[in-house]
XYZ file of N, CA and C in Angstrom:
150
model
N -113.236 -50.944 90.892
C -113.888 -49.286 90.650
C -113.222 -49.467 91.853
N -112.474 -48.460 92.501
C -111.773 -47.797 93.644
C -112.731 -47.194 94.179
N -112.620 -47.519 95.830
C -113.585 -46.593 97.020
C -112.561 -45.991 97.770
N -112.842 -44.568 98.230
C -111.979 -43.994 99.684
C -112.558 -44.871 101.055
N -111.283 -45.076 101.812
C -111.779 -45.360 102.887
C -111.346 -44.663 103.926
N -111.664 -43.928 105.042
C -110.948 -43.385 106.055
C -111.432 -43.931 107.314
N -110.317 -44.269 108.758
C -110.965 -44.919 110.152
C -110.713 -44.023 110.978
N -111.761 -43.928 111.875
C -111.333 -43.115 113.098
C -112.718 -43.732 113.853
N -112.162 -42.601 115.215
C -113.130 -43.473 115.989
C -113.341 -42.819 116.831
N -115.012 -43.006 117.580
C -115.825 -41.904 118.123
C -116.237 -42.133 119.518
N -115.833 -41.193 120.766
C -115.808 -41.733 122.115
C -116.906 -41.638 122.345
N -117.751 -41.675 123.479
C -118.982 -40.980 124.066
C -119.313 -39.895 124.174
N -118.539 -38.919 124.413
C -118.609 -37.769 124.569
C -118.718 -36.973 122.997
N -118.189 -37.811 121.585
C -118.826 -37.481 120.316
C -117.208 -37.019 119.698
N -116.508 -37.118 120.160
C -114.415 -36.991 119.984
C -114.149 -37.563 118.826
N -113.926 -36.594 117.986
C -113.455 -37.955 116.887
C -112.139 -37.793 116.411
N -111.451 -39.050 116.635
C -110.188 -39.231 116.342
C -110.175 -40.279 115.311
N -109.111 -39.573 113.661
C -108.616 -40.134 112.981
C -107.491 -41.280 113.223
N -107.996 -42.440 112.676
C -106.638 -44.042 113.190
C -105.888 -43.732 111.865
N -106.440 -43.194 110.909
C -105.979 -43.514 108.969
C -106.429 -42.954 108.172
N -105.493 -41.841 107.963
C -106.319 -41.286 106.811
C -106.576 -41.523 105.652
N -107.892 -40.970 104.708
C -108.357 -41.077 103.963
C -107.662 -41.370 102.773
N -107.440 -42.841 102.257
C -107.162 -43.271 101.239
C -107.610 -44.423 100.222
N -107.333 -44.149 99.269
C -107.926 -45.060 98.076
C -107.931 -46.762 97.401
N -109.000 -47.407 97.971
C -108.258 -48.828 98.017
C -109.483 -49.543 96.862
N -108.833 -50.657 96.113
C -109.872 -51.902 95.379
C -110.291 -52.928 96.523
N -111.437 -53.286 96.136
C -112.019 -53.884 96.595
C -112.452 -55.261 95.984
N -112.279 -56.273 96.774
C -112.205 -57.580 96.520
C -113.587 -57.473 95.617
N -113.175 -58.384 94.651
C -113.702 -59.145 94.029
C -115.716 -58.933 94.871
N -115.057 -60.291 95.353
C -116.340 -60.660 96.741
C -115.266 -61.256 97.538
N -115.693 -60.435 98.844
C -114.952 -60.895 99.869
C -115.219 -61.956 100.578
N -113.993 -62.593 101.298
C -113.627 -63.711 101.565
C -114.561 -64.059 102.677
N -115.297 -65.271 103.027
C -116.650 -65.474 104.223
C -115.917 -65.238 105.665
N -114.147 -65.134 105.538
C -114.339 -64.839 106.830
C -114.578 -63.161 107.515
N -114.777 -62.600 106.538
C -114.630 -61.155 106.072
C -116.493 -61.110 106.855
N -117.070 -61.814 106.216
C -118.436 -61.614 106.809
C -119.242 -61.313 107.614
N -119.976 -60.624 108.246
C -120.541 -60.520 109.766
C -121.315 -60.882 110.144
N -121.026 -61.631 111.303
C -121.936 -62.808 112.200
C -123.669 -62.551 111.875
N -124.442 -63.020 111.787
C -126.034 -62.987 111.890
C -125.920 -62.015 113.022
N -127.058 -61.040 113.706
C -127.611 -60.291 114.084
C -128.228 -60.776 115.567
N -127.857 -60.949 116.765
C -128.553 -61.945 117.412
C -129.296 -61.027 118.750
N -129.652 -59.411 117.990
C -130.838 -58.611 118.955
C -132.236 -59.521 119.114
N -133.211 -58.472 119.873
C -134.356 -59.231 119.955
C -135.226 -58.808 118.898
N -134.784 -57.991 118.116
C -135.639 -57.595 117.385
C -135.651 -58.384 115.935
N -134.107 -58.797 115.760
C -133.645 -59.651 114.303
C -134.372 -60.750 114.941
N -134.017 -61.081 116.200
C -134.224 -62.976 116.285
C -135.850 -62.960 116.513
N -136.755 -62.048 116.241
C -138.190 -62.157 116.645
C -138.208 -62.562 114.730
N -138.213 -61.486 114.074
C -138.510 -60.981 112.723
C -137.775 -62.457 111.941
N -136.739 -62.714 112.451
C -136.275 -65.041 111.928
C -137.360 -65.430 112.023
N -137.791 -65.406 113.540
C -139.025 -66.681 113.778
C -140.409 -66.597 113.083
């Protein structure tokens, strides 16, 4: 099942700049392990995990 992807950045004043226009992509069945986000280390998540 294809999905759409658009890459943009927002600066601290709220200005949006499109880096890549919207395009259709086909996702992997299972993302590679190297694409996983690391575990959150913020104080709230650290407290919940313990």
